[in-house]
C-alpha cells in the first residue's frame, strides 16, 4: 500500500500536512489534504491516459472559461500526476461547495455553466481519447439475460425484449456521433455550488461524444422530483435558457434522444452491476417524466 505522505513529497504544498480520506469508490480513492498554505484534493487515476487528458481539458477550459473548473497541480518536476508503485495520483485545488440545490435560480446557473463549458470545449483537440466505460452495447450484453425478470417485476413500464432490442440498436447509432470531447458524467454530483456560482469537477469519464449527452445528464439530475409538473417544466426551461445564453438554440427532439441514451444506460448499468429491479424501473419512471416535460 502506497504511503500518501510519500506521494505528497512530490509537490510544493507547504508543511504541517494532515490527510483525510473522503471517498473510496470502485475506480478512485479521494483524500482531502490540508497544509499550512492551502487545502487540496488528492485522487487516484485509472491510467495515464485519464491523467493526461484531464490535465489537457482543465487547462484548456481555464483559458477559455475562467473559474468553472479546479486547477490540477503539477509536481516539482512539472508532471500532472505521480506514479507510485502501480498507482497514479493527481493533486488539484480544493473547491468548497455543495451539490447544487434544486431550485429556480440554480437551474439557470447549471444551464449557463454547462453552456460555458461546451463553448470552451468546441475548440479543444487532443490525440488522446478514453473508451466509454459504460458503452451501451456492452451493457446490453451484460444485462440482456436479466430483462425478462425485470419485465415481470413491472410489466406496465418495462418494454418487452423485442422493443428493447430495437431501442438499443437505435440508441447505439446515436452514441456513435462524437463530434467533440465531453465531460461524460455531468450530473449535479460532479458540480459544486457556493455563493460564487457552480464549478464542474471530475473529468474522469471525459471522451469524444455529443454535447447533448452532457446536457441530458445535467437536466435529468437537477429536476426536482417531489413537485408538480408545471414546476418541473419550468426547471427544464430554466436550464435550457441558461444554456442558450452561451450556445445555439436547443433542438428539443434531439436532446430528448440523448436523454433516452443517458437513462437507458442507467437502466442497463443498474441491472449489470447491482441487479436491483426497483432502481432499474425508477429510470423508466424518470424517462416517462422527461417525455412529458419535453415532448408534450
Short mmCIF file of C-alpha atoms in Angstrom, two decimals:
data_model
loop_
_atom_site.label_atom_id
_atom_site.label_comp_id
_atom_site.label_asym_id
_atom_site.label_seq_id
_atom_site.Cartn_x
_atom_site.Cartn_y
_atom_site.Cartn_z
CA UNK A 1 0.00 0.00 0.00
CA UNK A 2 1.36 3.41 -1.02
CA UNK A 3 2.03 5.97 1.72
CA UNK A 4 0.10 9.12 0.73
CA UNK A 5 2.60 11.31 2.59
CA UNK A 6 5.34 9.94 0.35
CA UNK A 7 3.27 10.87 -2.73
CA UNK A 8 2.85 14.42 -1.41
CA UNK A 9 6.63 14.89 -1.19
CA UNK A 10 6.50 15.37 -4.97
CA UNK A 11 4.56 18.64 -4.55
CA UNK A 12 5.27 22.09 -3.14
CA UNK A 13 2.25 22.43 -0.88
CA UNK A 14 3.65 23.62 2.44
CA UNK A 15 4.05 21.83 5.75
CA UNK A 16 2.03 20.63 8.74
CA UNK A 17 0.10 18.34 6.42
CA UNK A 18 -3.00 16.43 7.52
CA UNK A 19 -4.68 13.77 5.39
CA UNK A 20 -8.32 12.71 5.45
CA UNK A 21 -9.80 10.02 3.21
CA UNK A 22 -13.15 11.30 1.96
CA UNK A 23 -14.20 8.77 -0.67
CA UNK A 24 -13.46 5.23 -1.75
CA UNK A 25 -15.13 4.19 -4.98
CA UNK A 26 -14.76 1.37 -7.47
CA UNK A 27 -12.21 3.25 -9.56
CA UNK A 28 -10.84 6.04 -7.36
CA UNK A 29 -9.63 6.91 -3.86
CA UNK A 30 -10.01 10.55 -2.80
CA UNK A 31 -8.21 12.37 0.02
CA UNK A 32 -8.51 15.87 1.44
CA UNK A 33 -5.06 17.33 2.06
CA UNK A 34 -4.68 20.28 4.43
CA UNK A 35 -1.36 22.10 4.78
CA UNK A 36 -0.30 25.38 6.40
CA UNK A 37 -0.79 27.01 2.98
CA UNK A 38 -3.99 25.64 1.48
CA UNK A 39 -6.43 22.73 1.11
CA UNK A 40 -6.11 20.28 -1.76
CA UNK A 41 -7.74 17.16 -3.19
CA UNK A 42 -5.63 14.09 -3.99
CA UNK A 43 -7.24 11.35 -6.07
CA UNK A 44 -6.14 8.17 -7.76
CA UNK A 45 -6.43 7.71 -11.53
CA UNK A 46 -7.22 4.64 -13.63
CA UNK A 47 -4.36 5.14 -16.07
CA UNK A 48 -2.03 7.68 -17.68
CA UNK A 49 -4.47 8.48 -20.50
CA UNK A 50 -7.03 9.68 -17.97
CA UNK A 51 -4.44 11.80 -16.17
CA UNK A 52 -3.06 13.44 -19.32
CA UNK A 53 -6.47 14.03 -20.91
CA UNK A 54 -7.91 15.57 -17.73
CA UNK A 55 -4.89 17.85 -17.49
CA UNK A 56 -5.26 18.99 -21.11
CA UNK A 57 -9.00 19.57 -20.76
CA UNK A 58 -8.90 21.51 -17.49
CA UNK A 59 -6.06 23.74 -18.72
CA UNK A 60 -7.99 24.46 -21.91
CA UNK A 61 -11.18 25.32 -20.01
CA UNK A 62 -9.34 27.55 -17.56
CA UNK A 63 -8.04 29.58 -20.51
CA UNK A 64 -11.42 29.83 -22.25
CA UNK A 65 -13.88 29.99 -19.33
CA UNK A 66 -12.16 31.10 -16.16
CA UNK A 67 -13.39 29.98 -12.76
CA UNK A 68 -15.55 26.97 -13.64
CA UNK A 69 -13.05 24.12 -13.07
CA UNK A 70 -10.39 23.50 -10.39
CA UNK A 71 -6.69 23.66 -11.28
CA UNK A 72 -4.66 20.45 -11.49
CA UNK A 73 -1.34 20.89 -9.67
CA UNK A 74 1.90 19.79 -11.30
CA UNK A 75 4.69 18.10 -9.36
CA UNK A 76 8.02 19.78 -8.64
CA UNK A 77 9.24 18.25 -11.92
CA UNK A 78 6.23 19.57 -13.86
CA UNK A 79 4.26 16.32 -14.21
CA UNK A 80 0.42 16.30 -13.95
CA UNK A 81 0.38 13.18 -11.75
CA UNK A 82 2.61 10.99 -9.59
CA UNK A 83 3.40 7.34 -10.26
CA UNK A 84 3.70 5.40 -7.01
CA UNK A 85 4.04 1.67 -7.49
CA UNK A 86 1.09 0.58 -9.62
CA UNK A 87 -0.96 3.64 -8.63
CA UNK A 88 -1.29 7.11 -10.16
CA UNK A 89 -2.14 10.18 -8.08
CA UNK A 90 -3.43 13.58 -9.16
CA UNK A 91 -3.46 16.69 -6.96
CA UNK A 92 -5.90 19.54 -7.58
CA UNK A 93 -7.29 22.62 -5.90
CA UNK A 94 -9.90 22.06 -3.24
CA UNK A 95 -13.14 23.77 -4.21
CA UNK A 96 -15.54 24.37 -1.30
CA UNK A 97 -19.22 23.96 -2.00
CA UNK A 98 -22.13 21.54 -2.08
CA UNK A 99 -24.20 19.68 -4.63
CA UNK A 100 -26.43 22.31 -6.30
CA UNK A 101 -29.87 22.59 -4.69
CA UNK A 102 -32.83 22.02 -6.99
CA UNK A 103 -34.34 25.49 -7.25
CA UNK A 104 -35.12 28.06 -9.95
CA UNK A 105 -32.02 30.23 -9.55
CA UNK A 106 -29.64 27.29 -9.59
CA UNK A 107 -31.23 25.68 -12.67
CA UNK A 108 -30.38 28.74 -14.72
CA UNK A 109 -26.79 28.69 -13.43
CA UNK A 110 -26.45 24.98 -14.25
CA UNK A 111 -27.50 25.74 -17.82
CA UNK A 112 -25.13 28.70 -18.12
CA UNK A 113 -22.11 26.83 -16.74
CA UNK A 114 -22.81 23.83 -18.99
CA UNK A 115 -23.05 26.20 -21.95
CA UNK A 116 -19.79 27.91 -20.97
CA UNK A 117 -18.08 24.55 -20.69
CA UNK A 118 -19.29 23.42 -24.12
CA UNK A 119 -18.34 26.71 -25.76
CA UNK A 120 -14.83 26.24 -24.40
CA UNK A 121 -14.67 22.59 -25.46
CA UNK A 122 -15.73 23.33 -29.03
CA UNK A 123 -12.14 24.36 -29.82
CA UNK A 124 -10.46 21.59 -27.80
CA UNK A 125 -8.49 18.93 -29.64
CA UNK A 126 -6.37 16.03 -28.42
CA UNK A 127 -4.73 12.93 -29.83
CA UNK A 128 -5.89 11.09 -26.72
CA UNK A 129 -9.31 9.64 -26.03
CA UNK A 130 -10.90 7.32 -23.49
CA UNK A 131 -13.27 4.48 -24.20
CA UNK A 132 -16.79 4.76 -22.86
CA UNK A 133 -16.70 2.53 -19.78
CA UNK A 134 -20.50 2.24 -19.97
CA UNK A 135 -20.81 1.54 -23.67
CA UNK A 136 -24.45 0.82 -24.46
CA UNK A 137 -23.95 -2.43 -26.38
CA UNK A 138 -21.56 -3.81 -23.78
CA UNK A 139 -24.06 -3.04 -21.01
CA UNK A 140 -26.83 -4.70 -23.02
CA UNK A 141 -24.77 -7.87 -23.37
CA UNK A 142 -24.33 -7.94 -19.59
CA UNK A 143 -27.97 -7.15 -18.75
CA UNK A 144 -29.92 -8.88 -21.53
CA UNK A 145 -30.40 -12.20 -19.74
CA UNK A 146 -32.00 -10.37 -16.79
CA UNK A 147 -34.53 -8.49 -18.93
CA UNK A 148 -37.47 -10.87 -18.68
CA UNK A 149 -37.19 -10.88 -14.89
CA UNK A 150 -37.25 -7.08 -14.87
CA UNK A 151 -40.30 -7.06 -17.14
CA UNK A 152 -42.13 -9.44 -14.81
CA UNK A 153 -41.32 -7.10 -11.93
CA UNK A 154 -43.01 -4.15 -13.70
CA UNK A 155 -44.72 -5.18 -16.98
CA UNK A 156 -46.62 -1.89 -17.32
CA UNK A 157 -43.49 0.24 -17.66
CA UNK A 158 -40.67 -2.06 -18.82
CA UNK A 159 -40.68 -2.68 -22.61
CA UNK A 160 -40.67 -6.22 -23.97
CA UNK A 161 -37.42 -7.78 -25.14
CA UNK A 162 -38.05 -7.18 -28.85
CA UNK A 163 -38.87 -3.49 -28.37
CA UNK A 164 -35.88 -3.11 -26.09
CA UNK A 165 -33.54 -4.62 -28.68
CA UNK A 166 -34.85 -2.18 -31.30
CA UNK A 167 -34.36 0.76 -28.95
CA UNK A 168 -30.82 -0.33 -28.09
CA UNK A 169 -29.93 -0.58 -31.80
CA UNK A 170 -31.38 2.89 -32.39
CA UNK A 171 -29.52 4.48 -29.49
CA UNK A 172 -26.27 2.69 -30.36
CA UNK A 173 -26.26 4.61 -33.65
CA UNK A 174 -26.88 7.87 -31.78
CA UNK A 175 -23.99 7.17 -29.39
CA UNK A 176 -21.54 6.84 -32.30
CA UNK A 177 -21.97 10.52 -33.23
CA UNK A 178 -18.96 12.01 -31.43
CA UNK A 179 -18.05 15.47 -32.74
CA UNK A 180 -16.48 16.89 -29.55
CA UNK A 181 -14.88 15.98 -26.26
CA UNK A 182 -17.47 15.93 -23.47
CA UNK A 183 -17.46 15.60 -19.69
CA UNK A 184 -19.19 12.23 -19.88
CA UNK A 185 -20.74 12.32 -16.39
CA UNK A 186 -22.06 15.87 -15.98
CA UNK A 187 -24.64 15.23 -13.28
CA UNK A 188 -25.09 17.51 -10.29
CA UNK A 189 -22.91 15.06 -8.32
CA UNK A 190 -19.99 16.48 -10.34
CA UNK A 191 -20.90 20.12 -9.72
CA UNK A 192 -20.07 22.22 -6.67
CA UNK A 193 -22.25 25.20 -5.75
CA UNK A 194 -21.48 28.17 -3.49
CA UNK A 195 -22.08 31.94 -3.41
CA UNK A 196 -19.71 32.41 -6.37
CA UNK A 197 -21.56 30.01 -8.67
CA UNK A 198 -21.05 26.45 -9.90
CA UNK A 199 -17.81 24.63 -10.68
CA UNK A 200 -17.51 21.43 -12.68
CA UNK A 201 -15.34 18.67 -11.23
CA UNK A 202 -14.13 15.12 -12.01
CA UNK A 203 -13.33 14.74 -15.70
CA UNK A 204 -12.52 11.06 -15.27
CA UNK A 205 -15.12 9.99 -17.86
CA UNK A 206 -14.19 12.61 -20.48
CA UNK A 207 -14.18 11.26 -24.03
CA UNK A 208 -15.44 12.02 -27.54
CA UNK A 209 -19.21 12.38 -27.66
CA UNK A 210 -22.05 14.85 -28.22
CA UNK A 211 -22.65 17.95 -26.10
CA UNK A 212 -26.33 17.00 -25.78
CA UNK A 213 -25.28 13.93 -23.79
CA UNK A 214 -23.77 16.20 -21.12
CA UNK A 215 -26.81 18.47 -21.22
CA UNK A 216 -29.15 15.48 -20.86
CA UNK A 217 -27.24 14.38 -17.77
CA UNK A 218 -27.31 17.86 -16.24
CA UNK A 219 -31.06 18.21 -16.79
CA UNK A 220 -32.18 14.79 -15.56
CA UNK A 221 -30.04 15.04 -12.42
CA UNK A 222 -31.23 18.53 -11.47
CA UNK A 223 -35.01 18.39 -11.95
CA UNK A 224 -36.88 18.38 -8.61
CA UNK A 225 -38.80 15.16 -8.02
CA UNK A 226 -41.40 15.95 -5.36
CA UNK A 227 -43.23 18.80 -7.08
CA UNK A 228 -45.92 19.40 -9.68
CA UNK A 229 -45.44 19.06 -13.45
CA UNK A 230 -45.54 22.83 -14.01
CA UNK A 231 -42.64 23.39 -11.61
CA UNK A 232 -40.63 20.60 -13.23
CA UNK A 233 -41.31 22.01 -16.70
CA UNK A 234 -40.15 25.43 -15.55
CA UNK A 235 -36.97 23.85 -14.20
CA UNK A 236 -36.18 22.30 -17.58
CA UNK A 237 -36.95 25.63 -19.27
CA UNK A 238 -34.58 27.47 -16.90
CA UNK A 239 -31.71 25.05 -17.60
CA UNK A 240 -32.21 25.32 -21.36
CA UNK A 241 -32.50 29.11 -21.32
CA UNK A 242 -29.34 29.34 -19.25
CA UNK A 243 -27.56 27.04 -21.71
CA UNK A 244 -28.71 29.10 -24.69
CA UNK A 245 -27.02 32.23 -23.30
CA UNK A 246 -23.74 30.61 -24.40
CA UNK A 247 -24.88 28.18 -27.10
CA UNK A 248 -27.27 27.92 -30.03
CA UNK A 249 -31.00 27.26 -29.56
CA UNK A 250 -31.70 23.72 -28.36
CA UNK A 251 -33.19 21.12 -30.72
CA UNK A 252 -35.62 19.63 -28.20
CA UNK A 253 -36.36 16.37 -30.04
CA UNK A 254 -32.66 15.68 -30.48
CA UNK A 255 -31.98 16.47 -26.84
CA UNK A 256 -34.68 14.01 -25.80
CA UNK A 257 -32.90 11.28 -27.78
CA UNK A 258 -29.77 11.87 -25.69
CA UNK A 259 -31.89 11.84 -22.53
CA UNK A 260 -33.09 8.41 -23.67
CA UNK A 261 -29.47 7.35 -24.20
CA UNK A 262 -28.44 8.53 -20.73
CA UNK A 263 -31.41 6.88 -19.00
CA UNK A 264 -31.22 3.57 -20.87
CA UNK A 265 -27.55 3.37 -19.93
CA UNK A 266 -28.65 3.87 -16.33
CA UNK A 267 -31.17 1.03 -16.58
CA UNK A 268 -28.64 -1.37 -18.06
CA UNK A 269 -25.82 -0.39 -15.69
CA UNK A 270 -28.14 -0.95 -12.73
CA UNK A 271 -29.05 -4.43 -13.98
CA UNK A 272 -25.48 -5.29 -14.93
CA UNK A 273 -23.79 -4.20 -11.72
CA UNK A 274 -26.42 -4.28 -8.97
CA UNK A 275 -29.37 -6.28 -10.35
CA UNK A 276 -31.73 -4.02 -8.39
CA UNK A 277 -35.12 -4.14 -10.12
CA UNK A 278 -36.68 -1.26 -8.19
CA UNK A 279 -33.83 1.09 -9.06
CA UNK A 280 -33.82 -0.02 -12.72
CA UNK A 281 -37.56 0.65 -13.01
CA UNK A 282 -37.10 4.10 -11.44
CA UNK A 283 -35.07 5.06 -14.53
CA UNK A 284 -38.06 4.27 -16.75
CA UNK A 285 -40.25 6.41 -14.49
CA UNK A 286 -37.79 9.27 -14.98
CA UNK A 287 -37.80 8.72 -18.75
CA UNK A 288 -41.60 8.96 -18.88
CA UNK A 289 -41.40 12.10 -16.78
CA UNK A 290 -38.88 13.69 -19.18
CA UNK A 291 -41.03 12.72 -22.17
CA UNK A 292 -44.00 14.52 -20.61
CA UNK A 293 -41.88 17.60 -19.93
CA UNK A 294 -40.15 17.88 -23.31
CA UNK A 295 -42.46 16.33 -25.88
CA UNK A 296 -45.95 17.40 -24.77
#
